[in-house]
Coordinates of C-alpha atoms and ligand atoms in Angstrom, one line a residue:
M1 CA 101.6 107.5 -8.2
N2 CA 103.6 110.7 -8.0
S3 CA 106.8 108.9 -7.2
A4 CA 106.4 106.5 -10.2
K5 CA 109.4 106.2 -12.5
I6 CA 110.0 104.9 -16.0
I7 CA 113.4 103.4 -16.7
I8 CA 114.6 103.3 -20.3
T9 CA 117.5 101.0 -21.1
D10 CA 118.8 102.5 -24.3
K11 CA 118.8 105.9 -26.0
S12 CA 115.1 105.8 -27.1
S13 CA 112.8 108.5 -26.0
R14 CA 110.3 107.6 -23.3
S15 CA 107.3 107.6 -25.7
G16 CA 109.3 105.7 -28.3
A17 CA 110.3 103.0 -25.8
L18 CA 106.7 102.6 -24.5
E19 CA 105.1 102.7 -28.0
R20 CA 107.3 99.9 -29.5
T21 CA 106.2 97.5 -26.7
T22 CA 104.8 94.2 -27.9
H23 CA 105.1 92.0 -24.7
M24 CA 104.4 93.3 -21.2
A25 CA 104.6 91.8 -17.8
I26 CA 102.8 93.4 -14.8
G27 CA 104.2 92.1 -11.5
A28 CA 103.2 93.0 -7.9
H29 CA 106.8 93.3 -6.6
P30 CA 110.3 93.8 -7.9
D31 CA 111.5 90.3 -9.0
D32 CA 108.1 88.9 -9.9
I33 CA 108.6 89.7 -13.6
E34 CA 111.8 87.8 -13.7
I35 CA 110.2 84.8 -12.0
M36 CA 107.1 84.6 -14.2
A37 CA 107.6 86.2 -17.6
V38 CA 110.8 84.7 -18.8
E39 CA 109.2 83.5 -22.0
G40 CA 108.3 87.1 -23.0
I41 CA 111.7 88.5 -22.0
M42 CA 113.5 85.8 -24.1
K43 CA 111.2 86.3 -27.1
C44 CA 112.1 90.0 -27.2
Y45 CA 115.8 89.7 -26.3
H46 CA 117.8 90.9 -29.4
S47 CA 114.7 90.7 -31.5
N48 CA 114.3 93.4 -34.3
D49 CA 110.6 93.9 -33.9
L50 CA 109.6 92.5 -30.4
W51 CA 110.0 94.7 -27.3
F52 CA 109.4 93.8 -23.7
T53 CA 108.2 96.2 -21.0
G54 CA 108.0 95.5 -17.3
V55 CA 105.6 97.1 -14.9
T56 CA 106.1 96.7 -11.2
L57 CA 103.3 97.8 -9.0
T58 CA 104.9 98.1 -5.6
S59 CA 108.2 99.2 -4.2
G60 CA 108.7 95.9 -2.3
G61 CA 109.9 97.9 0.7
G62 CA 108.2 95.5 3.1
S63 CA 109.8 92.3 1.9
P64 CA 111.2 89.7 4.4
R65 CA 114.9 90.1 5.0
G66 CA 117.9 88.3 6.5
G67 CA 121.6 87.9 6.2
A68 CA 123.4 91.0 5.1
Y69 CA 120.1 92.8 4.7
K70 CA 118.6 92.0 8.1
D71 CA 119.1 95.5 9.5
V72 CA 117.9 97.4 6.4
T73 CA 114.9 99.7 7.0
D74 CA 111.8 99.5 4.7
E75 CA 112.8 102.8 3.1
Q76 CA 116.4 101.5 2.4
M77 CA 114.9 98.2 1.0
R78 CA 112.7 100.2 -1.3
A79 CA 115.8 101.9 -2.8
I80 CA 117.7 98.6 -3.0
R81 CA 114.9 96.8 -4.8
H82 CA 114.4 99.7 -7.2
K83 CA 118.0 99.4 -8.2
E84 CA 117.8 95.6 -8.5
Q85 CA 114.7 95.9 -10.8
K86 CA 116.6 98.5 -12.9
K87 CA 119.5 96.0 -13.2
A88 CA 117.2 93.3 -14.4
A89 CA 115.7 95.6 -17.0
M90 CA 119.3 96.4 -18.2
V91 CA 120.3 92.7 -18.3
G92 CA 117.1 91.7 -20.2
E93 CA 117.3 94.7 -22.4
Y94 CA 113.7 95.7 -21.7
S95 CA 112.3 98.5 -23.8
A96 CA 111.1 100.1 -20.6
Q97 CA 110.6 99.3 -16.9
V98 CA 107.8 101.1 -15.2
M99 CA 108.0 101.4 -11.4
L100 CA 104.6 102.5 -10.0
D101 CA 105.9 102.6 -6.4
Y102 CA 102.7 101.7 -4.6
R103 CA 102.5 99.8 -1.3
D104 CA 101.0 96.3 -1.1
Y105 CA 98.1 97.8 0.8
D106 CA 97.2 100.1 -2.1
I107 CA 97.0 97.1 -4.5
R108 CA 94.7 95.2 -2.1
D109 CA 92.5 98.1 -1.3
V110 CA 89.4 97.9 -3.4
Q111 CA 88.6 101.6 -2.8
Q112 CA 91.9 102.6 -4.3
K113 CA 91.3 103.7 -7.9
K114 CA 94.7 105.1 -8.7
V115 CA 96.4 101.8 -9.4
V116 CA 93.9 100.9 -12.1
R117 CA 94.0 104.4 -13.5
D118 CA 97.8 104.2 -13.8
L119 CA 97.6 100.8 -15.4
V120 CA 95.1 102.0 -18.0
M121 CA 97.5 104.9 -18.8
V122 CA 100.5 102.6 -19.3
L123 CA 98.5 100.0 -21.3
E124 CA 97.1 102.7 -23.6
K125 CA 100.5 104.1 -24.3
T126 CA 102.0 100.7 -25.0
K127 CA 99.1 98.6 -26.4
P128 CA 101.0 95.3 -25.9
G129 CA 99.8 92.2 -27.8
I130 CA 100.7 89.8 -24.9
V131 CA 100.4 90.6 -21.2
Y132 CA 101.8 88.3 -18.4
T133 CA 100.6 88.8 -14.9
H134 CA 99.9 86.8 -11.7
N135 CA 97.4 84.0 -11.9
L136 CA 94.1 84.2 -10.0
A137 CA 94.9 81.1 -7.9
D138 CA 98.1 82.5 -6.5
K139 CA 98.4 82.2 -2.7
H140 CA 99.9 85.7 -2.1
D141 CA 97.0 88.1 -1.6
T142 CA 98.8 91.0 -3.3
H143 CA 99.4 88.9 -6.3
V144 CA 95.7 88.0 -6.6
A145 CA 94.7 91.7 -6.1
A146 CA 97.3 92.7 -8.8
S147 CA 95.8 90.2 -11.3
L148 CA 92.4 91.6 -10.6
R149 CA 93.6 95.2 -11.1
V150 CA 95.2 94.2 -14.4
I151 CA 92.0 92.6 -15.6
E152 CA 90.0 95.7 -14.5
A153 CA 92.4 98.0 -16.3
I154 CA 92.3 96.1 -19.6
R155 CA 88.5 95.9 -19.5
K156 CA 88.5 99.8 -19.4
M157 CA 90.4 99.9 -22.7
P158 CA 88.4 100.0 -26.0
Q159 CA 88.2 96.5 -27.4
V160 CA 90.5 97.3 -30.3
H161 CA 93.3 98.3 -28.0
R162 CA 93.1 95.3 -25.7
P163 CA 95.9 92.7 -25.7
D164 CA 95.4 89.5 -27.7
S165 CA 96.4 87.4 -24.8
L166 CA 96.5 87.6 -21.0
F167 CA 98.5 84.9 -19.2
G168 CA 98.3 84.3 -15.4
C169 CA 101.7 83.0 -14.4
E170 CA 103.2 80.9 -11.6
V171 CA 104.9 82.6 -8.6
W172 CA 103.3 81.6 -5.2
R173 CA 101.7 78.3 -6.2
S174 CA 102.4 76.2 -9.1
L175 CA 99.8 75.5 -11.8
D176 CA 100.6 71.9 -12.4
W177 CA 97.1 71.0 -11.0
L178 CA 95.3 72.7 -13.9
P179 CA 94.0 70.1 -16.4
D180 CA 96.1 70.1 -19.6
R181 CA 93.3 71.7 -21.6
D182 CA 93.3 74.7 -19.3
K183 CA 97.1 75.1 -19.3
K184 CA 99.1 77.5 -21.4
M185 CA 102.7 76.2 -21.5
L186 CA 105.4 78.9 -21.7
D187 CA 108.8 77.8 -23.1
C188 CA 111.6 79.2 -20.9
S189 CA 114.3 76.9 -22.4
P190 CA 116.6 79.4 -24.1
K191 CA 119.6 81.1 -22.4
E192 CA 120.0 79.5 -19.0
N193 CA 122.8 82.1 -18.4
L194 CA 120.6 85.1 -19.0
K195 CA 117.8 83.7 -16.9
A196 CA 120.2 83.1 -14.0
A197 CA 121.4 86.7 -14.3
L198 CA 117.9 88.1 -14.5
L199 CA 117.0 86.6 -11.1
G200 CA 120.4 86.8 -9.7
V201 CA 120.4 90.6 -9.6
H202 CA 117.6 90.5 -7.0
D203 CA 120.3 89.9 -4.3
S204 CA 118.3 91.4 -1.4
Q205 CA 115.7 88.6 -1.9
I206 CA 118.1 85.7 -2.7
S207 CA 121.0 86.4 -0.3
G208 CA 118.3 87.9 2.0
G209 CA 117.0 84.4 2.6
K210 CA 114.8 83.0 -0.3
R211 CA 116.5 80.9 -3.0
Y212 CA 114.1 82.0 -5.7
D213 CA 116.8 81.4 -8.3
L214 CA 117.0 77.7 -7.5
A215 CA 113.3 77.3 -6.9
V216 CA 112.2 78.8 -10.3
Q217 CA 114.8 76.8 -12.2
G218 CA 113.7 73.6 -10.4
R219 CA 110.0 74.2 -10.9
N220 CA 110.4 75.0 -14.6
R221 CA 112.7 72.0 -15.1
A222 CA 110.1 69.8 -13.3
N223 CA 107.3 71.2 -15.5
A224 CA 109.2 70.3 -18.6
T225 CA 109.5 66.7 -17.6
F226 CA 106.2 66.0 -15.8
H227 CA 104.0 67.8 -18.3
E228 CA 103.8 64.9 -20.7
T229 CA 103.4 61.4 -19.4
L230 CA 103.8 59.6 -22.7
A231 CA 106.2 61.8 -24.7
V232 CA 109.9 62.7 -24.3
D233 CA 110.7 66.1 -23.1
S234 CA 110.3 68.7 -25.9
A235 CA 111.7 71.6 -23.8
S236 CA 114.2 71.8 -20.9
S237 CA 112.3 74.5 -19.0
L238 CA 108.5 75.3 -19.0
S239 CA 106.4 77.5 -16.9
I240 CA 102.7 77.0 -16.8
A241 CA 100.1 79.8 -17.2
M242 CA 96.4 80.1 -16.8
D243 CA 95.1 81.6 -20.1
M244 CA 93.0 84.4 -18.7
T245 CA 92.2 85.9 -22.1
P246 CA 88.5 85.1 -21.9
L247 CA 88.3 87.5 -18.9
I248 CA 89.4 90.5 -21.0
R249 CA 87.2 89.7 -24.0
G250 CA 83.9 90.5 -22.4
L251 CA 82.9 92.4 -19.2
D252 CA 80.4 89.8 -17.9
L253 CA 82.7 87.0 -16.8
D254 CA 83.2 87.0 -13.1
P255 CA 86.9 86.2 -12.3
A256 CA 85.9 84.2 -9.2
V257 CA 83.3 82.1 -11.0
W258 CA 85.7 81.6 -13.9
V259 CA 88.5 80.3 -11.7
K260 CA 86.0 78.1 -9.8
E261 CA 85.3 76.4 -13.1
K262 CA 89.0 75.6 -13.6
I263 CA 89.1 74.1 -10.1
R264 CA 85.9 72.0 -10.9
N265 CA 87.7 70.8 -14.1
F266 CA 90.6 69.6 -11.8
E267 CA 88.1 68.0 -9.4
N268 CA 86.3 66.2 -12.2
D269 CA 89.6 64.9 -13.7
V270 CA 90.7 63.4 -10.4
F271 CA 87.3 62.0 -9.7
Q272 CA 86.9 60.5 -13.1
S273 CA 90.2 58.7 -13.2
I274 CA 89.5 57.1 -9.8
K275 CA 85.9 56.1 -11.0
I276 CA 87.3 54.4 -14.1
F277 CA 89.6 52.1 -12.1
T278 CA 87.3 51.3 -9.3
S279 CA 85.3 48.1 -9.5
H280 CA 81.6 48.0 -8.4
Ligands
LIG301 ZN1 105.5 89.2 -5.5

């Protein structure tokens, strides 16, 4: 996108900041990264050799609004959310924050090739080892489309440059339903204060009517306690991801068929436990 911007949070050069990236999150809207990729942000925070880069696909100008933001136009909201995402990048000391500035419609449009082209360019410059994005069972259409664009972009990279792991994270829809063998648990326990600040800067969304800050904290806290039925809590905050790495290893795996198998595993788990305890 011509209006795309790259925000660098320290004195590094643009190429230096992109090239040192080890962890990357690709989110559909401003604030998605801070909801779903806290594990990566925390691993890189004040690390000597790990660097986090965020990529936000859309401007978020069309987001729902209320309170002090109720009369804000879409164009004003676009500028506000850009500023908020920049603040989050500063707070989390990201190596870089890429703002691709598309509209939701562009991400969902299967004919639109520019999004994938831009993503390939960013991924080739950064070559991250771990990528966090939306999971394929999210209930927000733009999130699902974003996840598919990320998979498509990674598949266009030569095998040797592809990330080692691709995690599909929770935003609109929890992943508690995934059978444990299909779950990747992401530890978000460290630095409650920093996590609160990372989400707190997205004031247009939170004061604007959605308590994402409390909701994410509550969900991650619940995951930490309800994950293990027979063990004491090993973490105070966990988010759950779908390990989507198999989808970027080969080109043949159909994402829809692959997710259906995860849903079947859930169906079988529920079915089997009822069968075991039903007398005949
Ligand atoms: Zn979103």
